[in-house]
Structures are given as structure tokens and as C-alpha cells.
Amino acid sequence: MTDHQGISDLLQERGIQPSAQRVAIARHVLRTDGHPTADEVLAQVRRSFPMVSRATVYNTLKLFVAKGLLRTCQFEGGVTVYDANVGRHHHFIDAATGEIHDVPWEALDVRGAEELAGFQVDSWMVVMRGRRRDDPGA
Amino acid sequence: MTDHQGISDLLQERGIQPSAQRVAIARHVLRTDGHPTADEVLAQVRRSFPMVSRATVYNTLKLFVAKGLLRTCQFEGGVTVYDANVGRHHHFIDAATGEIHDVPWEALDVRGAEELAGFQVDSWMVVMRGRRRDDPGA
DNA sequence: GTGATAACCTAGACTTGGTCCAGACATGGA
DNA sequence: TCCATGTCTGGACCAAGTCTAGGTTATCAC
């Protein structure tokens, strides 16, 4: 799914014309389970595609979000990061490093969000902060 | 608690020298249950204190955060907003207006956050999105 | 192949949220 | 009063993100 042809097909499925730039951006942003910023994507893509412009990266990321391939998140520092995991999940933010980790939806049990008085709740997520435990036994 | 003397005392309790500017900023930012941005605070404070500078507002808000009088949040749009409610609570974001509403801690029941494998979770909150219901009967 | 059209990309100017800094001003002891 | 310290101002600066004009490329009818 991350080879050139596969990505090209995926973009076309979503109604996106698979230009060389878009495929290059998609390779970097859809293949990671990290949460890169637009500038990180730009830097990565430029290694294999030096002429790509900043505007193209921003436009393409926006397009991918509009087409449901990506979602954006804002946490610490006010920078927008992109998340290729578009299914329901929660987030854990490492207070020491700022790293963002996805937490599976089933790992937590949230009750009461749907029947909140005065609000029609369409979606929700839990945002946790703390430290990552680096005991390898876990 | 929002009159001049009370605010002055509150600042001093927290080890903050209560200058005229700081009291003016505190009056606007601690008396609201909204979630103003720094620029909104600046605009408000300037109505009663036209000479206040942007740097002072930013510095003062940072100081209040450091002293535990305020907390910051980042949601949509990547702007930092300030929240005078520093106790535990959740957030609801109105998808139509972008407004942020505080949701009481007890309104939701979250299980599993404390014993998350691989992470030491220090704090968490639920971020909900949807529409505000404007039925007055609720 | 050729030309028209639309889609796409680039570079750079611009906007906005936020920080930094030098100098001015206030305040509180000795 | 003088000095030291803390605070405030205005403006320069920076970084993330957007906008725009013009150039390239792809598509398609002829």
C-alpha cells in the first residue's frame, strides 16, 4: 500500500489526481505512524524531490485531509500535526519529549459523552499526558 | 474575587507583584468563563487601559499560567486560548461556531486511563465535538 | 501533431500569532 | 536622594501558514 503504484491507486480512488509531487508527499505522510508537521513533511519530501514548494506541501496536505486520507491535530505549541490514522483513537502526549502516541479506541472506556445535556456530541477523544514507560517488559 | 482589591490580593498570594497592568489583565481573564485568545484579552484590556502593550499581555498571561492562575489550551486553528478554570474538566467544541465549553469532570466516566500499558498517565481530558443544543428545556 | 483549456506547481510576498530586546519608567529600600 | 531591581513599551523579529501571479504539465477535441 505504500509502493508507488499502490499510492497512486489510493489517491485515484479518493478522486485525487496522482501527480508526482502528491505521490511523493503521500509516501511520507501515509506510511508513518508518527505525527509530522507540515514543515517536517516538506523537509522529508525535499530529500527525494528538491524542487517541491512549501505551498504545494500545504495544499496537498489540506487536500488529503479534505478527502479523508489524513486528519489534523493541534496539541502543545500550537503547531498542526498530521495523523494518517483516521479511525477512532485516543492520544497520549509525552510531557518530556512532546511526542504524540496513538492509543487504541478499545483501551479506554468513556461513558456519558453521548448523552451530555445541552450538547449533541458527534465525536470525542481522550487526550492524556504523562511519561512513556520504557520498561521493555510492558 | 473580581474587584480590584480582591484581585490584587490574589496575585500577591501567588507571588505576583500586582501592577496596574497585571490587575487589569487579571480582571478580564479571570472573571470570564470563556476561553479568550491573547489578542482578545489585549483588545479588552485596551478599552480601559489604552497604553498597554502586546508584549505585556503575552508576558502577563504566561506569568499567570506559570503561577497556576490560568491554563492554556490548543484546539482548532492552532491558536492558544486561556482557561481560568484550572481544575479538572473536559471540553466541548462547537463545530459550527468554534466555541469552547467546559464540561464538568463528573459528567463523564473515563476508565482505563490510569493503567494504560507502556505509559504513566498523569492527567487526561475528553475533547468532544458536535453542536450545541439550543433547546431551552435542557 | 496542434491548440485550447484546466489542473497543477513554484517562488515569493504577505498575514498572523507570538517572542525578543533595548531603553524608559516605577518602586522600594538604604 | 540614590541605587538596584522589577516592570512596561514599542518595535524589530521569527515561524507557521496563506495567497497570488505566472509558468508547466496534462487532457482532449480537432
Coordinates of C-alpha atoms (C1' of nucleotides) in Angstrom, one line a residue:
Chain A
M1 CA 0.0 0.0 0.0
T2 CA 3.0 2.3 0.3
D3 CA 4.7 1.5 -3.1
H4 CA 4.3 4.0 -5.9
Q5 CA 1.6 2.2 -7.8
G6 CA -0.4 1.4 -4.7
I7 CA -0.3 5.0 -3.6
S8 CA -1.2 6.3 -7.0
D9 CA -4.3 4.0 -7.0
L10 CA -5.3 5.0 -3.5
L11 CA -5.2 8.7 -4.5
Q12 CA -7.3 8.0 -7.5
E13 CA -9.8 6.1 -5.5
R14 CA -10.3 9.2 -3.5
G15 CA -10.7 11.4 -6.5
I16 CA -7.2 12.9 -6.3
Q17 CA -5.1 13.3 -9.5
P18 CA -1.9 11.4 -8.6
S19 CA 0.8 13.9 -9.7
A20 CA 4.5 13.1 -8.9
Q21 CA 4.5 15.6 -6.0
R22 CA 1.3 14.3 -4.5
V23 CA 2.6 10.7 -4.6
A24 CA 5.9 11.8 -3.0
I25 CA 4.1 13.6 -0.2
A26 CA 1.7 10.7 0.3
R27 CA 4.6 8.2 0.6
H28 CA 6.0 10.2 3.5
V29 CA 2.8 11.1 5.3
L30 CA 0.7 8.0 4.9
R31 CA 3.5 5.5 5.6
T32 CA 4.3 6.9 9.0
D33 CA 2.6 6.2 12.3
G34 CA 4.2 9.4 13.7
H35 CA 2.5 12.8 13.7
P36 CA 4.6 15.0 11.4
T37 CA 4.2 18.8 11.0
A38 CA 3.9 20.3 7.5
D39 CA 7.5 21.5 7.7
E40 CA 8.7 18.1 8.6
V41 CA 6.9 16.6 5.6
L42 CA 8.4 19.3 3.4
A43 CA 11.9 18.5 4.6
Q44 CA 11.4 14.8 4.1
V45 CA 9.9 15.1 0.7
R46 CA 12.6 17.5 -0.4
R47 CA 15.3 14.8 0.1
S48 CA 13.9 12.9 -2.8
F49 CA 12.2 15.8 -4.6
P50 CA 14.3 19.0 -4.0
M51 CA 12.2 21.4 -6.1
V52 CA 8.9 20.8 -4.3
S53 CA 7.5 24.1 -2.9
R54 CA 6.1 24.8 0.5
A55 CA 2.8 25.9 -0.9
T56 CA 2.4 22.5 -2.7
V57 CA 3.0 20.6 0.5
Y58 CA 0.5 22.7 2.4
N59 CA -2.1 22.5 -0.3
T60 CA -1.6 18.8 -0.7
L61 CA -1.9 18.1 3.0
K62 CA -5.1 20.1 3.1
L63 CA -6.4 18.2 0.1
F64 CA -5.6 14.8 1.8
V65 CA -7.5 16.0 4.9
A66 CA -10.5 17.1 2.8
K67 CA -10.5 13.7 1.1
G68 CA -10.3 11.8 4.4
L69 CA -6.8 10.3 4.0
L70 CA -5.4 12.4 6.9
R71 CA -6.6 14.3 9.9
T72 CA -5.1 17.2 11.7
C73 CA -4.5 17.6 15.4
Q74 CA -3.4 20.5 17.5
F75 CA -1.7 19.9 20.8
E76 CA 1.2 21.6 22.5
G77 CA 2.9 24.6 20.9
G78 CA 0.0 25.3 18.6
V79 CA 1.5 23.6 15.6
T80 CA -0.7 21.5 13.3
V81 CA 0.4 17.9 13.0
Y82 CA -1.0 15.3 10.6
D83 CA -2.2 11.9 11.6
A84 CA -2.6 9.1 9.0
N85 CA -4.7 7.1 11.4
V86 CA -8.2 8.4 10.6
G87 CA -10.1 5.9 12.6
R88 CA -11.3 6.5 16.1
H89 CA -8.5 6.5 18.6
H90 CA -7.1 8.5 21.6
H91 CA -3.9 10.3 22.1
F92 CA -1.1 10.2 24.6
I93 CA 1.4 13.1 24.7
D94 CA 4.8 12.5 26.3
A95 CA 5.3 15.6 28.5
A96 CA 9.1 15.1 28.4
T97 CA 9.5 14.9 24.6
G98 CA 6.3 16.3 23.2
E99 CA 5.9 13.1 21.2
I100 CA 2.3 12.0 20.3
H101 CA 1.3 8.4 20.5
D102 CA -1.9 6.9 19.3
V103 CA -3.9 4.9 21.8
P104 CA -6.4 2.3 20.5
W105 CA -10.0 3.1 21.0
E106 CA -10.7 0.0 23.0
A107 CA -8.0 0.7 25.5
L108 CA -10.3 3.2 27.3
D109 CA -14.0 3.2 28.3
V110 CA -15.7 6.5 28.1
R111 CA -19.2 6.8 29.4
G112 CA -21.6 9.7 29.3
A113 CA -20.3 11.5 26.2
E114 CA -23.3 10.7 24.1
E115 CA -25.9 11.9 26.5
L116 CA -24.3 15.1 27.5
A117 CA -27.1 17.6 28.5
G118 CA -27.2 20.6 26.1
F119 CA -24.9 19.2 23.6
Q120 CA -25.2 16.9 20.6
V121 CA -21.8 15.1 20.7
D122 CA -20.7 13.8 17.3
S123 CA -17.2 12.6 18.2
W124 CA -14.8 12.6 21.1
M125 CA -11.3 11.5 22.1
V126 CA -9.3 11.3 25.3
V127 CA -6.1 13.3 25.4
M128 CA -3.6 12.0 28.0
R129 CA -0.4 13.5 29.2
G130 CA 2.4 11.9 31.1
R131 CA 5.6 9.9 30.6
R132 CA 6.3 7.0 28.4
R133 CA 7.4 4.0 30.4
D134 CA 10.4 2.5 28.8
D135 CA 10.3 -0.8 30.6
P136 CA 10.6 -3.3 27.8
G137 CA 8.5 -5.9 29.7
A138 CA 5.4 -3.9 29.4
Chain B
M1 CA -13.0 38.0 44.0
T2 CA -13.0 40.1 40.8
D3 CA -12.9 43.5 42.4
H4 CA -9.7 45.4 42.3
Q5 CA -8.6 44.7 45.9
G6 CA -9.5 41.1 45.7
I7 CA -7.6 40.6 42.5
S8 CA -4.6 42.4 43.9
D9 CA -4.6 40.1 46.9
L10 CA -5.0 37.0 44.8
L11 CA -2.0 38.0 42.7
Q12 CA 0.1 38.6 45.8
E13 CA -0.9 35.3 47.3
R14 CA 0.6 33.7 44.2
G15 CA 3.8 35.7 44.5
I16 CA 2.9 38.1 41.7
Q17 CA 3.6 41.8 42.1
P18 CA 0.2 43.4 41.4
S19 CA 1.0 46.2 39.0
A20 CA -1.9 48.2 37.4
Q21 CA -1.5 46.4 34.1
R22 CA -1.5 42.9 35.7
V23 CA -4.6 43.7 37.7
A24 CA -6.3 45.0 34.6
I25 CA -5.4 41.9 32.7
A26 CA -6.4 39.6 35.6
R27 CA -9.8 41.3 35.8
H28 CA -10.6 40.4 32.2
V29 CA -9.1 36.9 32.1
L30 CA -10.0 35.6 35.5
R31 CA -13.6 36.8 35.5
T32 CA -14.7 35.1 32.3
D33 CA -15.8 31.6 31.8
G34 CA -14.9 31.9 28.1
H35 CA -11.7 30.9 26.5
P36 CA -10.1 34.1 25.2
T37 CA -7.1 34.3 23.0
A38 CA -4.2 36.6 23.9
D39 CA -5.3 39.1 21.3
E40 CA -8.9 39.1 22.6
V41 CA -7.5 39.9 26.1
L42 CA -5.4 42.6 24.6
A43 CA -8.3 44.2 22.9
Q44 CA -10.5 44.0 26.0
V45 CA -7.8 45.4 28.3
R46 CA -7.1 48.3 26.0
R47 CA -10.6 49.6 26.3
S48 CA -9.9 50.5 29.9
F49 CA -6.1 50.8 29.6
P50 CA -5.2 52.0 26.1
M51 CA -1.5 52.2 26.5
V52 CA -0.9 48.5 27.4
S53 CA 1.5 46.8 25.1
R54 CA 1.1 43.4 23.4
A55 CA 4.3 42.2 25.0
T56 CA 2.9 42.9 28.4
V57 CA -0.2 41.0 27.8
Y58 CA 1.7 38.0 26.5
N59 CA 4.2 38.1 29.3
T60 CA 1.5 38.5 31.9
L61 CA -0.6 35.6 30.6
K62 CA 2.5 33.4 30.6
L63 CA 3.2 34.5 34.2
F64 CA -0.4 33.7 35.3
V65 CA 0.0 30.2 33.7
A66 CA 3.3 29.7 35.4
K67 CA 1.7 30.6 38.7
G68 CA -1.3 28.3 38.3
L69 CA -4.0 31.0 37.8
L70 CA -4.6 30.1 34.2
R71 CA -4.1 27.2 31.8
T72 CA -3.6 27.2 28.1
C73 CA -5.4 25.0 25.5
Q74 CA -4.9 24.5 21.8
F75 CA -7.7 23.3 19.7
E76 CA -8.9 24.2 16.3
G77 CA -6.9 26.7 14.2
G78 CA -3.8 26.3 16.3
V79 CA -4.4 29.4 18.4
T80 CA -3.7 29.4 22.1
V81 CA -6.6 30.1 24.3
Y82 CA -6.6 30.7 28.1
D83 CA -8.8 29.0 30.5
A84 CA -9.4 30.4 34.0
N85 CA -10.8 27.1 35.1
V86 CA -7.7 25.3 36.3
G87 CA -9.5 22.4 37.9
R88 CA -10.1 19.1 36.2
H89 CA -12.7 19.3 33.5
H90 CA -13.4 18.3 29.9
H91 CA -14.0 20.3 26.8
F92 CA -16.7 20.5 24.2
I93 CA -16.1 22.3 20.9
D94 CA -19.0 23.6 18.9
A95 CA -18.2 22.6 15.4
A96 CA -20.4 25.3 14.0
T97 CA -19.0 28.3 15.9
G98 CA -15.7 27.1 17.2
E99 CA -16.8 28.0 20.7
I100 CA -15.3 26.0 23.6
H101 CA -17.4 25.0 26.5
D102 CA -16.2 23.5 29.8
V103 CA -17.7 20.2 30.8
P104 CA -17.7 19.2 34.5
W105 CA -15.4 16.4 35.4
E106 CA -18.2 14.3 36.9
A107 CA -20.3 14.5 33.7
L108 CA -18.2 11.7 32.2
D109 CA -16.8 8.5 33.4
V110 CA -13.4 7.5 31.9
R111 CA -11.9 4.1 32.7
G112 CA -8.6 2.7 31.8
A113 CA -6.6 5.9 31.5
E114 CA -4.6 5.2 34.7
E115 CA -3.5 1.7 33.8
L116 CA -2.5 2.2 30.2
A117 CA 0.2 -0.2 29.3
G118 CA 3.5 1.5 28.5
F119 CA 2.5 4.9 29.7
Q120 CA 2.5 6.7 33.0
V121 CA -0.6 8.9 32.6
D122 CA -0.5 12.0 34.8
S123 CA -3.6 13.8 33.5
W124 CA -6.3 13.4 30.9
M125 CA -9.3 15.1 29.5
V126 CA -12.0 14.3 27.0
V127 CA -12.4 16.6 24.0
M128 CA -15.8 16.4 22.4
R129 CA -17.0 17.9 19.2
G130 CA -20.5 18.5 17.9
R131 CA -23.3 21.0 18.1
R132 CA -24.7 22.9 21.0
R133 CA -28.4 22.1 21.5
D134 CA -30.3 25.3 22.0
D135 CA -33.5 23.8 23.4
P136 CA -34.1 25.9 26.5
G137 CA -35.7 23.0 28.2
A138 CA -32.5 21.1 28.6
Chain C
dG1 C1' 0.6 16.9 -34.1
dT2 C1' -1.6 21.3 -32.6
dG3 C1' -4.0 24.4 -30.0
dA4 C1' -7.3 25.4 -26.1
dT5 C1' -8.4 24.5 -21.6
dA6 C1' -8.0 23.1 -17.0
dA7 C1' -5.3 21.5 -13.4
dC8 C1' -1.2 21.8 -11.1
dC9 C1' 3.2 23.7 -9.3
dT10 C1' 6.7 27.3 -7.9
dA11 C1' 8.5 31.3 -5.8
dG12 C1' 7.9 34.9 -3.2
dA13 C1' 5.0 38.3 -0.9
dC14 C1' 2.0 38.6 2.7
dT15 C1' -0.6 37.8 7.3
dT16 C1' -0.9 36.4 11.9
dG17 C1' 0.4 34.7 16.4
dG18 C1' 4.0 35.0 19.3
dT19 C1' 8.8 36.3 21.1
dC20 C1' 12.9 39.2 22.0
dC21 C1' 15.2 43.2 23.2
dA22 C1' 16.8 47.9 24.3
dG23 C1' 15.6 51.6 26.6
dA24 C1' 12.2 54.1 29.6
dC25 C1' 9.7 54.2 33.8
dA26 C1' 8.3 52.9 38.5
dT27 C1' 9.1 51.3 43.1
dG28 C1' 11.2 50.2 47.3
dG29 C1' 14.9 50.1 50.4
dA30 C1' 19.4 52.2 52.4
Chain D
dT1 C1' 18.4 61.2 47.3
dC2 C1' 20.5 57.4 45.1
dC3 C1' 20.7 52.8 43.6
dA4 C1' 19.0 48.3 42.4
dT5 C1' 15.5 45.7 40.8
dG6 C1' 11.4 44.9 38.5
dT7 C1' 8.1 46.2 35.1
dC8 C1' 6.4 48.2 30.8
dT9 C1' 6.6 49.9 26.0
dG10 C1' 7.4 49.9 21.1
dG11 C1' 9.3 48.0 17.6
dA12 C1' 12.0 44.5 15.4
dC13 C1' 12.0 39.9 14.6
dC14 C1' 10.6 34.9 13.8
dA15 C1' 7.8 30.9 12.3
dA16 C1' 3.6 28.8 10.6
dG17 C1' 0.5 29.2 7.3
dT18 C1' -2.0 31.6 3.2
dC19 C1' -2.4 34.0 -1.1
dT20 C1' -1.3 35.1 -5.8
dA21 C1' 0.8 35.7 -10.3
dG22 C1' 2.7 33.4 -13.6
dG23 C1' 4.9 29.2 -15.5
dT24 C1' 4.3 23.9 -16.5
dT25 C1' 2.0 20.0 -17.5
dA26 C1' -1.8 17.0 -18.7
dT27 C1' -6.0 16.3 -21.3
dC28 C1' -8.8 16.4 -25.1
dA29 C1' -11.0 17.7 -29.3
dC30 C1' -9.8 18.7 -33.8

